[in-house]
mmCIF file of C-alpha atoms in Angstrom:
data_model
loop_
_atom_site.group_PDB
_atom_site.id
_atom_site.type_symbol
_atom_site.label_atom_id
_atom_site.label_comp_id
_atom_site.label_asym_id
_atom_site.label_seq_id
_atom_site.Cartn_x
_atom_site.Cartn_y
_atom_site.Cartn_z
ATOM 1 C CA UNK A 1 115.883 151.617 -82.295
ATOM 2 C CA UNK A 2 114.677 154.214 -79.694
ATOM 3 C CA UNK A 3 114.306 153.288 -76.092
ATOM 4 C CA UNK A 4 110.825 153.182 -74.455
ATOM 5 C CA UNK A 5 111.799 156.309 -72.612
ATOM 6 C CA UNK A 6 112.362 158.243 -75.827
ATOM 7 C CA UNK A 7 109.742 160.894 -76.719
ATOM 8 C CA UNK A 8 109.336 159.554 -80.228
ATOM 9 C CA UNK A 9 109.852 155.768 -80.634
ATOM 10 C CA UNK A 10 111.272 155.018 -84.140
ATOM 11 C CA UNK A 11 110.050 151.405 -84.161
ATOM 12 C CA UNK A 12 107.209 150.648 -86.523
ATOM 13 C CA UNK A 13 103.751 150.520 -84.843
ATOM 14 C CA UNK A 14 102.594 147.026 -84.115
ATOM 15 C CA UNK A 15 99.635 147.170 -81.664
ATOM 16 C CA UNK A 16 98.528 144.269 -79.641
ATOM 17 C CA UNK A 17 95.805 143.729 -77.020
ATOM 18 C CA UNK A 18 96.542 142.753 -73.465
ATOM 19 C CA UNK A 19 94.014 141.246 -71.063
ATOM 20 C CA UNK A 20 94.555 141.818 -67.469
ATOM 21 C CA UNK A 21 92.597 140.845 -64.341
ATOM 22 C CA UNK A 22 93.058 142.374 -60.919
ATOM 23 C CA UNK A 23 91.043 142.044 -57.773
ATOM 24 C CA UNK A 24 88.158 140.416 -59.567
ATOM 25 C CA UNK A 25 88.011 143.101 -62.366
ATOM 26 C CA UNK A 26 88.984 142.676 -65.960
ATOM 27 C CA UNK A 27 90.938 145.368 -67.801
ATOM 28 C CA UNK A 28 91.749 145.638 -71.514
ATOM 29 C CA UNK A 29 94.853 147.399 -72.788
ATOM 30 C CA UNK A 30 96.281 148.188 -76.149
ATOM 31 C CA UNK A 31 100.094 148.197 -76.248
ATOM 32 C CA UNK A 32 102.527 148.827 -79.090
ATOM 33 C CA UNK A 33 106.157 148.606 -80.071
ATOM 34 C CA UNK A 34 108.387 151.152 -78.541
ATOM 35 C CA UNK A 35 106.648 151.131 -75.177
ATOM 36 C CA UNK A 36 107.606 149.487 -71.896
ATOM 37 C CA UNK A 37 106.449 145.845 -71.489
ATOM 38 C CA UNK A 38 104.625 145.812 -74.880
ATOM 39 C CA UNK A 39 103.526 142.085 -74.633
ATOM 40 C CA UNK A 40 102.129 141.804 -71.135
ATOM 41 C CA UNK A 41 101.596 143.708 -67.829
ATOM 42 C CA UNK A 42 105.015 143.452 -66.271
ATOM 43 C CA UNK A 43 105.525 141.730 -62.839
ATOM 44 C CA UNK A 44 106.944 144.835 -61.356
ATOM 45 C CA UNK A 45 103.700 146.797 -62.073
ATOM 46 C CA UNK A 46 101.587 143.893 -60.957
ATOM 47 C CA UNK A 47 103.416 143.580 -57.625
ATOM 48 C CA UNK A 48 103.071 147.317 -57.098
ATOM 49 C CA UNK A 49 99.352 147.236 -57.538
ATOM 50 C CA UNK A 50 99.153 144.163 -55.119
ATOM 51 C CA UNK A 51 101.169 146.085 -52.602
ATOM 52 C CA UNK A 52 99.116 149.279 -52.991
ATOM 53 C CA UNK A 53 95.848 147.328 -52.770
ATOM 54 C CA UNK A 54 96.891 145.552 -49.596
ATOM 55 C CA UNK A 55 98.208 148.766 -48.053
ATOM 56 C CA UNK A 56 94.921 150.621 -48.774
ATOM 57 C CA UNK A 57 92.866 147.712 -47.436
ATOM 58 C CA UNK A 58 94.853 147.726 -44.201
ATOM 59 C CA UNK A 59 94.406 151.513 -43.741
ATOM 60 C CA UNK A 60 90.615 151.065 -44.370
ATOM 61 C CA UNK A 61 90.508 148.209 -41.819
ATOM 62 C CA UNK A 62 92.204 150.229 -39.208
ATOM 63 C CA UNK A 63 89.966 153.312 -39.935
ATOM 64 C CA UNK A 64 93.126 155.236 -40.430
ATOM 65 C CA UNK A 65 92.847 158.825 -41.370
ATOM 66 C CA UNK A 66 95.325 158.069 -44.136
ATOM 67 C CA UNK A 67 92.735 156.094 -46.044
ATOM 68 C CA UNK A 68 90.467 158.977 -46.971
ATOM 69 C CA UNK A 69 93.666 161.124 -47.381
ATOM 70 C CA UNK A 70 94.838 158.685 -50.164
ATOM 71 C CA UNK A 71 91.437 157.471 -51.572
ATOM 72 C CA UNK A 72 90.309 160.957 -52.426
ATOM 73 C CA UNK A 73 93.579 162.745 -53.085
ATOM 74 C CA UNK A 74 95.648 163.810 -56.049
ATOM 75 C CA UNK A 75 97.619 160.837 -57.350
ATOM 76 C CA UNK A 76 100.362 160.659 -60.059
ATOM 77 C CA UNK A 77 101.497 157.633 -62.192
ATOM 78 C CA UNK A 78 105.109 158.747 -62.989
ATOM 79 C CA UNK A 79 106.232 157.117 -66.142
ATOM 80 C CA UNK A 80 102.937 155.596 -66.919
ATOM 81 C CA UNK A 81 103.673 153.624 -70.025
ATOM 82 C CA UNK A 82 100.344 152.661 -71.498
ATOM 83 C CA UNK A 83 98.547 153.488 -68.286
ATOM 84 C CA UNK A 84 98.304 150.295 -66.250
ATOM 85 C CA UNK A 85 98.917 151.645 -62.728
ATOM 86 C CA UNK A 86 96.769 154.772 -62.932
ATOM 87 C CA UNK A 87 93.886 153.075 -64.786
ATOM 88 C CA UNK A 88 93.628 150.141 -62.413
ATOM 89 C CA UNK A 89 93.892 152.328 -59.300
ATOM 90 C CA UNK A 90 91.254 154.694 -60.562
ATOM 91 C CA UNK A 91 88.846 151.804 -61.032
ATOM 92 C CA UNK A 92 89.582 150.589 -57.448
ATOM 93 C CA UNK A 93 89.400 154.026 -55.767
ATOM 94 C CA UNK A 94 87.176 156.244 -58.025
ATOM 95 C CA UNK A 95 87.630 159.183 -55.677
ATOM 96 C CA UNK A 96 91.236 159.547 -56.559
ATOM 97 C CA UNK A 97 92.225 162.247 -59.015
ATOM 98 C CA UNK A 98 94.833 160.695 -61.291
ATOM 99 C CA UNK A 99 97.492 162.275 -63.629
ATOM 100 C CA UNK A 100 99.356 159.954 -65.857
ATOM 101 C CA UNK A 101 102.691 161.133 -67.167
ATOM 102 C CA UNK A 102 105.394 159.900 -69.479
ATOM 103 C CA UNK A 103 107.976 161.282 -71.967
ATOM 104 C CA UNK A 104 106.923 158.749 -74.616
ATOM 105 C CA UNK A 105 104.210 160.153 -76.848
ATOM 106 C CA UNK A 106 103.117 156.842 -78.318
ATOM 107 C CA UNK A 107 102.641 155.562 -74.719
ATOM 108 C CA UNK A 108 100.657 158.610 -73.727
ATOM 109 C CA UNK A 109 98.281 158.202 -76.808
ATOM 110 C CA UNK A 110 97.762 154.525 -75.683
ATOM 111 C CA UNK A 111 97.060 155.702 -72.134
ATOM 112 C CA UNK A 112 94.352 157.966 -73.322
ATOM 113 C CA UNK A 113 92.773 155.193 -75.430
ATOM 114 C CA UNK A 114 93.092 152.658 -72.688
ATOM 115 C CA UNK A 115 91.554 154.893 -70.041
ATOM 116 C CA UNK A 116 88.392 155.291 -72.176
ATOM 117 C CA UNK A 117 88.371 151.661 -73.064
ATOM 118 C CA UNK A 118 88.284 150.881 -69.338
ATOM 119 C CA UNK A 119 85.497 153.365 -68.535
ATOM 120 C CA UNK A 120 87.696 156.311 -67.431
ATOM 121 C CA UNK A 121 86.863 159.423 -69.350
ATOM 122 C CA UNK A 122 88.626 162.880 -69.357
ATOM 123 C CA UNK A 123 91.777 161.442 -68.016
ATOM 124 C CA UNK A 124 94.603 163.833 -67.230
ATOM 125 C CA UNK A 125 97.383 162.505 -69.381
ATOM 126 C CA UNK A 126 100.535 164.632 -69.714
ATOM 127 C CA UNK A 127 103.811 164.660 -71.654
ATOM 128 C CA UNK A 128 106.580 165.266 -69.115
ATOM 129 C CA UNK A 129 110.226 164.434 -68.689
ATOM 130 C CA UNK A 130 110.203 163.718 -64.993
ATOM 131 C CA UNK A 131 108.320 166.481 -63.292
ATOM 132 C CA UNK A 132 109.030 169.114 -65.795
ATOM 133 C CA UNK A 133 105.444 169.578 -66.950
ATOM 134 C CA UNK A 134 103.611 168.458 -63.867
ATOM 135 C CA UNK A 135 101.905 170.615 -61.190
ATOM 136 C CA UNK A 136 101.944 169.188 -57.670
ATOM 137 C CA UNK A 137 101.559 168.666 -54.881
ATOM 138 C CA UNK A 138 100.170 165.040 -54.756
ATOM 139 C CA UNK A 139 98.934 162.929 -51.935
ATOM 140 C CA UNK A 140 100.274 159.835 -53.770
ATOM 141 C CA UNK A 141 102.899 159.203 -56.440
ATOM 142 C CA UNK A 142 103.379 155.713 -57.806
ATOM 143 C CA UNK A 143 106.078 154.579 -60.207
ATOM 144 C CA UNK A 144 107.674 151.583 -61.932
ATOM 145 C CA UNK A 145 110.675 153.767 -62.689
ATOM 146 C CA UNK A 146 112.636 153.603 -65.976
ATOM 147 C CA UNK A 147 115.780 151.888 -64.482
ATOM 148 C CA UNK A 148 117.609 151.879 -67.818
ATOM 149 C CA UNK A 149 117.872 155.571 -67.748
ATOM 150 C CA UNK A 150 120.596 155.257 -65.125
ATOM 151 C CA UNK A 151 120.933 155.726 -61.387
ATOM 152 C CA UNK A 152 121.585 159.440 -61.609
ATOM 153 C CA UNK A 153 118.314 160.005 -63.359
ATOM 154 C CA UNK A 154 116.388 157.634 -61.180
ATOM 155 C CA UNK A 155 117.635 159.096 -57.932
ATOM 156 C CA UNK A 156 116.810 162.618 -59.233
ATOM 157 C CA UNK A 157 113.209 161.440 -59.763
ATOM 158 C CA UNK A 158 113.157 160.196 -56.241
ATOM 159 C CA UNK A 159 114.303 163.436 -54.782
ATOM 160 C CA UNK A 160 111.787 165.439 -56.876
ATOM 161 C CA UNK A 161 108.987 163.048 -55.956
ATOM 162 C CA UNK A 162 109.657 163.854 -52.209
ATOM 163 C CA UNK A 163 109.377 167.589 -53.027
ATOM 164 C CA UNK A 164 106.224 167.089 -55.097
ATOM 165 C CA UNK A 165 104.242 165.409 -52.268
ATOM 166 C CA UNK A 166 102.045 167.136 -49.740
ATOM 167 C CA UNK A 167 103.256 166.746 -46.187
ATOM 168 C CA UNK A 168 102.463 163.222 -45.139
ATOM 169 C CA UNK A 169 102.160 162.117 -48.739
ATOM 170 C CA UNK A 170 103.340 158.785 -50.085
ATOM 171 C CA UNK A 171 105.708 157.763 -52.869
ATOM 172 C CA UNK A 172 105.303 154.171 -53.713
ATOM 173 C CA UNK A 173 107.653 152.403 -56.169
ATOM 174 C CA UNK A 174 108.865 148.998 -57.270
ATOM 175 C CA UNK A 175 112.482 148.060 -57.956
ATOM 176 C CA UNK A 176 114.022 144.763 -58.754
ATOM 177 C CA UNK A 177 116.907 143.283 -56.816
ATOM 178 C CA UNK A 178 119.055 143.141 -60.046
ATOM 179 C CA UNK A 179 118.162 146.778 -60.659
ATOM 180 C CA UNK A 180 119.674 147.929 -57.408
ATOM 181 C CA UNK A 181 116.807 147.698 -54.956
ATOM 182 C CA UNK A 182 119.150 147.581 -51.918
ATOM 183 C CA UNK A 183 120.988 150.716 -52.827
ATOM 184 C CA UNK A 184 117.849 152.467 -53.810
ATOM 185 C CA UNK A 185 116.295 151.818 -50.513
ATOM 186 C CA UNK A 186 119.282 153.385 -48.766
ATOM 187 C CA UNK A 187 118.932 156.491 -51.011
ATOM 188 C CA UNK A 188 115.190 156.738 -50.348
ATOM 189 C CA UNK A 189 115.782 156.433 -46.570
ATOM 190 C CA UNK A 190 118.070 159.428 -46.759
ATOM 191 C CA UNK A 191 115.341 161.522 -48.446
ATOM 192 C CA UNK A 192 112.041 160.418 -46.876
ATOM 193 C CA UNK A 193 110.871 160.513 -43.364
ATOM 194 C CA UNK A 194 109.941 156.809 -43.383
ATOM 195 C CA UNK A 195 110.479 154.015 -45.872
ATOM 196 C CA UNK A 196 108.635 150.735 -45.518
ATOM 197 C CA UNK A 197 108.832 147.569 -47.586
ATOM 198 C CA UNK A 198 105.285 146.736 -48.551
ATOM 199 C CA UNK A 199 105.954 143.774 -50.715
ATOM 200 C CA UNK A 200 108.860 141.450 -51.590
ATOM 201 C CA UNK A 201 108.654 138.654 -54.166
ATOM 202 C CA UNK A 202 110.737 137.039 -56.879
ATOM 203 C CA UNK A 203 113.389 139.700 -56.704
ATOM 204 C CA UNK A 204 111.140 142.671 -56.616
ATOM 205 C CA UNK A 205 110.530 145.094 -53.654
ATOM 206 C CA UNK A 206 107.793 147.655 -53.286
ATOM 207 C CA UNK A 207 108.694 150.641 -51.144
ATOM 208 C CA UNK A 208 106.257 153.053 -49.505
ATOM 209 C CA UNK A 209 108.078 156.219 -48.775
ATOM 210 C CA UNK A 210 106.412 158.955 -46.691
ATOM 211 C CA UNK A 211 107.162 162.605 -46.613
ATOM 212 C CA UNK A 212 107.386 164.172 -43.135
ATOM 213 C CA UNK A 213 104.141 165.736 -41.920
ATOM 214 C CA UNK A 214 104.096 169.264 -40.593
ATOM 215 C CA UNK A 215 103.616 168.068 -37.060
ATOM 216 C CA UNK A 216 106.560 165.763 -37.366
ATOM 217 C CA UNK A 217 108.628 168.621 -38.791
ATOM 218 C CA UNK A 218 107.632 170.898 -35.953
ATOM 219 C CA UNK A 219 108.480 168.236 -33.445
ATOM 220 C CA UNK A 220 111.920 167.677 -34.849
ATOM 221 C CA UNK A 221 112.780 171.398 -34.654
ATOM 222 C CA UNK A 222 111.795 171.750 -31.004
#
């Protein structure tokens, strides 16, 4: 049987409906065999959404210039599965311009359908292995990365995510303790200007990784 990160899952289609509520809003997703977390919205994605929402609310409360920077910027759901992260975030911050990408064509078809079912039309949904078919830069990249593809692949995605951000942009990802969160944090800290733990619960950590701004780069070279 093909993995969920295969382009063409060979498992027979067996669609199911998933109900999900977040921040007082209801969402409806269709999932299927051969895609990640086919039976329910996984805890990693839910925790990432909780961390992102709290992060954005804090920026808004502080009247930080980072709030409009993120709330109206280009955003990428890297390895989107059936579209949970991008769809929920687009409903929360309608000004964001989301791209949802995955290598799994069944998942991409579900993302297109789920976007429309949740009131998001003309969604930018793209087949891409990593960043191969994506055009940056982005203000925000979020990912619940496909850990089973191996550390070499995942760390390669982390490196490319840093390059695909605008200066000052954010890469926010969730990783489980059993999936190597501690070593992943060390790697992220070696690539990004700043890495902050936004959320930690039940063995999951959500990291906010920021690319260096032009001003910080200029200051460092002086």
